[in-house]
Coordinates of C-alpha atoms in Angstrom, one line a residue:
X1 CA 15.9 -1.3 -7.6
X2 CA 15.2 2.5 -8.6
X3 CA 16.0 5.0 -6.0
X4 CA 12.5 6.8 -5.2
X5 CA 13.1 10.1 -6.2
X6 CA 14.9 9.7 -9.6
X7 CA 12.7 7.5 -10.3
X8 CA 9.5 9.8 -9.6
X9 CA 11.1 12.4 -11.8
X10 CA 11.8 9.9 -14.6
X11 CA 8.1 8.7 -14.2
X12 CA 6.7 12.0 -14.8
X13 CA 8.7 13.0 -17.8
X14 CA 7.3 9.5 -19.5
X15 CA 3.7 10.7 -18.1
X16 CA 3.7 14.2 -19.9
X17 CA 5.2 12.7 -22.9
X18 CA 2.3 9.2 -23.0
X19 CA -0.1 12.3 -22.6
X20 CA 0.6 13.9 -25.1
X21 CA -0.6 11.6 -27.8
X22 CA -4.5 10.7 -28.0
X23 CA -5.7 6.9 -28.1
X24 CA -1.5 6.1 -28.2
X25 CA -0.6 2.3 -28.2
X26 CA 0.0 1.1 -24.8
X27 CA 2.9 2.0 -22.6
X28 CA 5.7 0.1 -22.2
X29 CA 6.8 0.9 -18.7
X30 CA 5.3 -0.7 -15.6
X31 CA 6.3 0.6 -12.8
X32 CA 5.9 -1.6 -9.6
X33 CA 5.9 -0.6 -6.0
X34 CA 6.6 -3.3 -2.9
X35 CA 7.6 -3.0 0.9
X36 CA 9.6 -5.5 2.7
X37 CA 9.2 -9.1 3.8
X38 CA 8.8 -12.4 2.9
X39 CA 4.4 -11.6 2.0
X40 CA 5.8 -9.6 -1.7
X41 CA 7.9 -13.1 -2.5
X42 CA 5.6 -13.4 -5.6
X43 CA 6.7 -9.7 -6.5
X44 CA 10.3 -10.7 -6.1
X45 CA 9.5 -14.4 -7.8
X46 CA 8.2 -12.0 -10.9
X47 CA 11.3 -9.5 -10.8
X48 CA 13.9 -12.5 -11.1
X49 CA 12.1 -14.4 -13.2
X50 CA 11.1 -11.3 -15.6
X51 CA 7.3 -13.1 -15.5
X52 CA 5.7 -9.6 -16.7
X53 CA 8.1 -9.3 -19.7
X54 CA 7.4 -12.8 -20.6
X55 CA 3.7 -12.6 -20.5
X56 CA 3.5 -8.9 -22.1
X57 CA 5.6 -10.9 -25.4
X58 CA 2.9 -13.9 -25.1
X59 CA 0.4 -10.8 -25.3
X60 CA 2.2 -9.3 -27.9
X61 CA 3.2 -6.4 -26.5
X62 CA 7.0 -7.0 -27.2
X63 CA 9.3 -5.6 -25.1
X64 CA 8.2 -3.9 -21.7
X65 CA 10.6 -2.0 -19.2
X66 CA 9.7 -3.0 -16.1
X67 CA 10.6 -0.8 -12.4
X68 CA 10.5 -2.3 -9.2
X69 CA 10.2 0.4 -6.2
X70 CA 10.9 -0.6 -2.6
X71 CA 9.3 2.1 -0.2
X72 CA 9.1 1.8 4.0
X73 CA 5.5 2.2 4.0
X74 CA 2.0 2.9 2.0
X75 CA 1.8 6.3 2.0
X76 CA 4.5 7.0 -0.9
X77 CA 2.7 4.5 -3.2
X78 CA -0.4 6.2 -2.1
X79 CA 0.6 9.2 -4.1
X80 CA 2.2 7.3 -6.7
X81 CA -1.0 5.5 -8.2
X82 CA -2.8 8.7 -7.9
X83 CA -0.3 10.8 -9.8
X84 CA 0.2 7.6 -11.9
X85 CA 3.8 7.6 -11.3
X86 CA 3.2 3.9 -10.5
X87 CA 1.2 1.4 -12.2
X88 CA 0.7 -1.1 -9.3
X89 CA 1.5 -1.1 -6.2
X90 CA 1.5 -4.1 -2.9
X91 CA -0.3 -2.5 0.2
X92 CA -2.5 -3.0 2.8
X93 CA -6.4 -3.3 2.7
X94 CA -6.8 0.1 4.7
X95 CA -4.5 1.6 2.3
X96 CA -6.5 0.0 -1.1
X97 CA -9.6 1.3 0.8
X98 CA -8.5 4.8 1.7
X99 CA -7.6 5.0 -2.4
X100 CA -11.1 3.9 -3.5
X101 CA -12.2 6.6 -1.6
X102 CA -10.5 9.4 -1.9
X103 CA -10.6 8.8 -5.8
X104 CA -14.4 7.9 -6.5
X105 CA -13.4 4.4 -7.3
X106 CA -10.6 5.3 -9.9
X107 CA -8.0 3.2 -7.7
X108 CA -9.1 -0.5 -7.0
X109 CA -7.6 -3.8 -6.4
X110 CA -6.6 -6.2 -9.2
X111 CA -6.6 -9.0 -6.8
X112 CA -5.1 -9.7 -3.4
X113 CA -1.6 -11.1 -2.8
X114 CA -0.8 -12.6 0.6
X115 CA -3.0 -13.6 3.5
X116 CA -0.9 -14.1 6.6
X117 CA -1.1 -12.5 10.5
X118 CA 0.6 -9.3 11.8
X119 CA 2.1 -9.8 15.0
X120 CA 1.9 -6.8 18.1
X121 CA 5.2 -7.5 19.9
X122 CA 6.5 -5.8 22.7
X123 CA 9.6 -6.2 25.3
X124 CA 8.3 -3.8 28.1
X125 CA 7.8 -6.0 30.9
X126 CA 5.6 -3.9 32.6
X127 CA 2.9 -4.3 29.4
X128 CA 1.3 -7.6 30.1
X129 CA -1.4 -7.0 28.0
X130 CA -2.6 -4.8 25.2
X131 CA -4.4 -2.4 27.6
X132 CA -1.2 -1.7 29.5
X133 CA 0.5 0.4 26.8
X134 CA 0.6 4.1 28.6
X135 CA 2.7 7.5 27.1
X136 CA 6.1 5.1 28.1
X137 CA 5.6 3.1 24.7
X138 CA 6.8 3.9 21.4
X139 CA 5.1 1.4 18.8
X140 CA 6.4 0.8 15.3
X141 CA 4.1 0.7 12.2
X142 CA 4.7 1.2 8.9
X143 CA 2.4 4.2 8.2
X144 CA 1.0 5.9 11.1
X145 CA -3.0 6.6 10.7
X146 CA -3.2 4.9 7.5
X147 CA -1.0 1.3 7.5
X148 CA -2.9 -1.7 7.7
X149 CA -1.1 -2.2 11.0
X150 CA -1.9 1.4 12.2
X151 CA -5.8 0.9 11.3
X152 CA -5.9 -3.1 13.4
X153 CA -4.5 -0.6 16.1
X154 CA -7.5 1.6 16.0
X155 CA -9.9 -1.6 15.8
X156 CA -7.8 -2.8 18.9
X157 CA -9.1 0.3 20.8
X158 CA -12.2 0.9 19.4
X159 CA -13.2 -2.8 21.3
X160 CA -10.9 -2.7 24.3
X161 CA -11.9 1.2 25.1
X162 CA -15.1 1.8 23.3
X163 CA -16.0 3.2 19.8
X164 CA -15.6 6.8 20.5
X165 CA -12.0 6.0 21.6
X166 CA -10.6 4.6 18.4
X167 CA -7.2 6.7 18.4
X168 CA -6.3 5.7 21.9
X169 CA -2.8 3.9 20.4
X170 CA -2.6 6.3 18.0
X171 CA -0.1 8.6 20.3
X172 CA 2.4 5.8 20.9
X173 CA 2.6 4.8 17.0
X174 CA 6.2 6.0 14.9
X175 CA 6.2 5.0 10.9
X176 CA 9.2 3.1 10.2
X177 CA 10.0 -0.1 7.9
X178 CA 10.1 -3.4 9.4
X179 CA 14.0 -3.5 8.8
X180 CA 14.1 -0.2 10.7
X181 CA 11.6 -1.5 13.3
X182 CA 13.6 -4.6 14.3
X183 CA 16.2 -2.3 14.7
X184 CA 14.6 0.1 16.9
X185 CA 13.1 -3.0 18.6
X186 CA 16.6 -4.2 19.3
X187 CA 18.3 -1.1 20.6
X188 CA 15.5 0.3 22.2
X189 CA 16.0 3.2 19.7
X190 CA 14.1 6.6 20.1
X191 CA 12.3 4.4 23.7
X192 CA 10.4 2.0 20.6
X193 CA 9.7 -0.9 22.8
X194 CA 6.7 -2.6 20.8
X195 CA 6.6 -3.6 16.8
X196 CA 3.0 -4.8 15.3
X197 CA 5.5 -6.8 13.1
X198 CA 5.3 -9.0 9.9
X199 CA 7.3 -12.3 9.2
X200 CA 10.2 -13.0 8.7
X201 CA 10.8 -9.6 11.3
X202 CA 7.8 -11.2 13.6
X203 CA 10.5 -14.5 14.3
X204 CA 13.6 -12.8 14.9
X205 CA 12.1 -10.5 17.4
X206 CA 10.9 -13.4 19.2
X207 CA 14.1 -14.0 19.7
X208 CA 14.8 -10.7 21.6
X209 CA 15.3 -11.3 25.5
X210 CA 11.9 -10.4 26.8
X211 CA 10.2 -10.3 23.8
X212 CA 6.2 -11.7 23.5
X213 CA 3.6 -11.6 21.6
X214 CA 0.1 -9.9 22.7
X215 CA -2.3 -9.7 19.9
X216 CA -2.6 -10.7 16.3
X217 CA -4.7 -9.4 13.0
X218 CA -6.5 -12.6 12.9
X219 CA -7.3 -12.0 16.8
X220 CA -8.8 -8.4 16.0
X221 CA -10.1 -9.4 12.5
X222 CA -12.0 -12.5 13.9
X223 CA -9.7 -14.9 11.4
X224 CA -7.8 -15.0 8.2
X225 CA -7.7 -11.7 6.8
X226 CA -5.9 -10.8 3.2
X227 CA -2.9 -8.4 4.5
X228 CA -2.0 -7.3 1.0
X229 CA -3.8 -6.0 -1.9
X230 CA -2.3 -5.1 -5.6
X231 CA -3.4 -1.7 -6.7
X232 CA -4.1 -0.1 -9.4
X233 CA -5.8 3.1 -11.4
X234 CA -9.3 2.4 -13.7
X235 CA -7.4 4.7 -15.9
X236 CA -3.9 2.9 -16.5
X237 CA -6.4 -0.4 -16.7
X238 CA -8.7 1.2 -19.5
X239 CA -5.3 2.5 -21.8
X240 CA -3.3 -0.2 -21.2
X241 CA -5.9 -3.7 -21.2
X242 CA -2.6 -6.1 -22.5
X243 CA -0.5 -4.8 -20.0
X244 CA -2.8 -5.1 -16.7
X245 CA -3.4 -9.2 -18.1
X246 CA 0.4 -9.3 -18.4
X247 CA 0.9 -8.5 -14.8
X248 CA -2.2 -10.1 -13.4
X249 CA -0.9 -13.6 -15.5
X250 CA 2.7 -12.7 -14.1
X251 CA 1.1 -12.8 -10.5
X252 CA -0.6 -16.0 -10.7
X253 CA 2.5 -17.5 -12.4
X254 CA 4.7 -16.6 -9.3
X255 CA 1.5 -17.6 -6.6
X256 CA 1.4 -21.0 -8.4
X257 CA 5.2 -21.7 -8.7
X258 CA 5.5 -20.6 -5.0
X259 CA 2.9 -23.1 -4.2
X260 CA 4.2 -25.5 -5.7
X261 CA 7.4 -25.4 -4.4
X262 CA 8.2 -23.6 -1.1
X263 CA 11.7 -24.7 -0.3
X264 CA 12.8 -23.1 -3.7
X265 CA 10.6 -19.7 -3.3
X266 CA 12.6 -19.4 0.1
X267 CA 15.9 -19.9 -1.3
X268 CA 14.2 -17.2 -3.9
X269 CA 13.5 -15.0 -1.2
X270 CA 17.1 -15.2 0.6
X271 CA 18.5 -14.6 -2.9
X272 CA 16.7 -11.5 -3.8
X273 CA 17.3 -10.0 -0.3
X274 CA 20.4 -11.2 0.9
X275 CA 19.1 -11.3 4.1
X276 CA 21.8 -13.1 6.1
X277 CA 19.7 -13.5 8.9
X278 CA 17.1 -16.7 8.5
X279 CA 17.8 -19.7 7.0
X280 CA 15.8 -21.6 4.1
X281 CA 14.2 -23.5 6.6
X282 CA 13.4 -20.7 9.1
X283 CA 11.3 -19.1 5.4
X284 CA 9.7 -22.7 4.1
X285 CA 8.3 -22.8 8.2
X286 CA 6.6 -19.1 7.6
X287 CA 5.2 -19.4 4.4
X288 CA 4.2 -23.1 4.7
X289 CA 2.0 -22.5 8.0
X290 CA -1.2 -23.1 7.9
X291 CA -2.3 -19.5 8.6
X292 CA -0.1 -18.0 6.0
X293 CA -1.0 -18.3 2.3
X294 CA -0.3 -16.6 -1.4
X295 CA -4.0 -16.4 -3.0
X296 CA -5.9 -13.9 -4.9
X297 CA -8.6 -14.2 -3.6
X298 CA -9.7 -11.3 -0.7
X299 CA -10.6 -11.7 2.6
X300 CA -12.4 -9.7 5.7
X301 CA -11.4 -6.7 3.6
X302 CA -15.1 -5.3 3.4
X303 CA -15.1 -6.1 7.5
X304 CA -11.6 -3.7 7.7
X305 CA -13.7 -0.8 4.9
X306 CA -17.3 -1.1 7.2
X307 CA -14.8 0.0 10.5
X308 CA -13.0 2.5 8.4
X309 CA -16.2 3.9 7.4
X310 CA -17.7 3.9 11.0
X311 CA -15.0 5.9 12.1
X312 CA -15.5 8.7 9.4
X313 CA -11.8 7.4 8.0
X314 CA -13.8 6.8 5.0
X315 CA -16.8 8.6 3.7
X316 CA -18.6 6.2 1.5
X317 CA -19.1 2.7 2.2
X318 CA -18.9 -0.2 -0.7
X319 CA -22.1 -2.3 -1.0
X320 CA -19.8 -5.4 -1.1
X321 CA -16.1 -6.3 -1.1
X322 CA -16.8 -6.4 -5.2
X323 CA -17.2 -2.7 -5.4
X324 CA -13.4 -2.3 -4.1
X325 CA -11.8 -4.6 -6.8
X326 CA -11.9 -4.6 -10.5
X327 CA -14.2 -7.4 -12.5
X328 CA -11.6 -9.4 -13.1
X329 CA -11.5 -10.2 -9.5
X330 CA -14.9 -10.6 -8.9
X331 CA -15.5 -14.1 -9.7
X332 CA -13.6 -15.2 -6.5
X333 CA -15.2 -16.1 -3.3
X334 CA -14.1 -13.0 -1.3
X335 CA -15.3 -11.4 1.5

């Protein structure tokens, strides 16, 4: 994995240098950014299995040089696809929402990766509910404001306290990774007592003395909702047409072999973490439930952009899901 920051100032180096030569041939760097947890397996599938590399030679693109970026949360990768550091990026629909935005439409989504739930955990006894949370809770999100996570938060309160009170979590939130959350969760770290979690960090803090779950996305959301999104610029897409189909035909290669075989995409998963903690089994029983599934195909995300926009998060509102994702998404049944 590339360290962040040496790699944002190798990144910009190759940018001024691809800028400086009109209608150039495409680049051959792709540079890919990812959180953690078992939802970016098909990311991980397509770093072991080099499934870009392959696809960009079956395009004829020869050789490509491919960087994969691990970051705690979306607000890094935000920056990145703007500044076109990164090429793609894994992040939440708020976060894919807040980019079409802020950029006119330049940044949309390729596709969607990974439908599954986010869990709101706590182990203060005293919160029996999710209107018990008071100044005495510290909950963990990746992103504060602007995570996927952070944003079900602020739909959580807008229906449990009224519209106008939207940011009524949004004093109790701290941004850390879901490896750093667990931790905090565990020692009670900086008084964080409450995680809105993801798997496989959602099942071992279950198994925290006192631990429970209150709420899920697909509680707030009304059902199964896409959780991530890939990301990418109209711009890198228009200059680099071969190397967008590479990794889109690298994605569904790794959806379809994970599908097809979940026992060996959780020994994949162990493998590319080496985390020591869950088991093959404890993995195949997360990604094999029924309410967890690897698909490209989008789902409440114009429902999470219609609150973001009622909120004045967002200023413009899409006409349909369609307008947040390039055409080459648009032929699946989304919502």
């Amino acid at each position: 994995m590339l360290h962040w920051k040496k790699a944002v100032a190798g990144f910009v180096l190759a940018s001024l240098s691809v800028c400086g030569c009109a209608a150039a041939a495409e680049s051959n760097e792709i540079n890919i950014a990812q959180q953690y947890g078992v939802a970016f397996l098909p990311l991980m599938v397509m770093e072991r299995d080099k499934l870009i590399e392959k696809q960009a030679r079956a395009l004829g693109l020869g050789e490509v040089k491919v960087g994969w970026i691990k970051v705690a949360g979306p607000s890094v990768m935000n920056d990145g696809l703007i500044s076109g550091a990164l090429q793609f990026a894994a992040l939440g629909a708020p976060s894919l929402i807040t980019l079409w935005d802020k950029t006119g439409g330049q940044v949309k989504g390729a596709s969607a990766m990974t439908t599954y739930p986010l869990y709101l955990v706590t182990r203060n006894p005293d919160v029996k509910s999710v209107r018990d949370f008071s100044d005495r809770d510290r909950i963990v999100v990746p992103s504060v404001k602007v995570s996927t996570q952070a944003i079900m938060l602020q739909m959580l309160a807008a229906r449990e306290y009224g519209a106008a009170n939207w940011t009524h979590y949004d004093p109790w939130t701290v941004g850390l990774s879901h490896p750093d959350g667990l931790l905090a969760l565990t020692n009670n770290s900086g008084g964080v007592n409450a995680h809105f979690s993801t798997s496989p960090f959602y099942e071992q803090e279950m198994k925290l003395p006192g631990a429970r779950l209150l709420t899920t996305s697909y509680e707030i959301l009304g059902g199964p909702a896409t959780a991530l999104v890939i990301a990418a610029s109209g711009k890198y897409r228009e200059a680099n047409p071969k190397s967008f189909l590479a990794f889109e035909n690298a994605l569904k290669e790794a959806i379809d072999t994970i599908n097809k075989d979940k026992r060996a995409a959780a020994r994949i998963y162990l493998e590319q973490t080496k985390d020591t903690r869950d088991t093959v089994d404890g993995i195949v029983a997360v990604i094999g439930a029924p309410d967890y599934a690897y698909t490209l195909t989008p789902e409440k995300v114009y429902k999470t952009a219609a609150f973001m926009h009622s909120i004045g998060t967002v200023k413009r509102l899409p006409a349909s899901w369609k307008d947040l994702f390039f055409e080459e998404a648009h032929g699946l049944p989304g919502n």
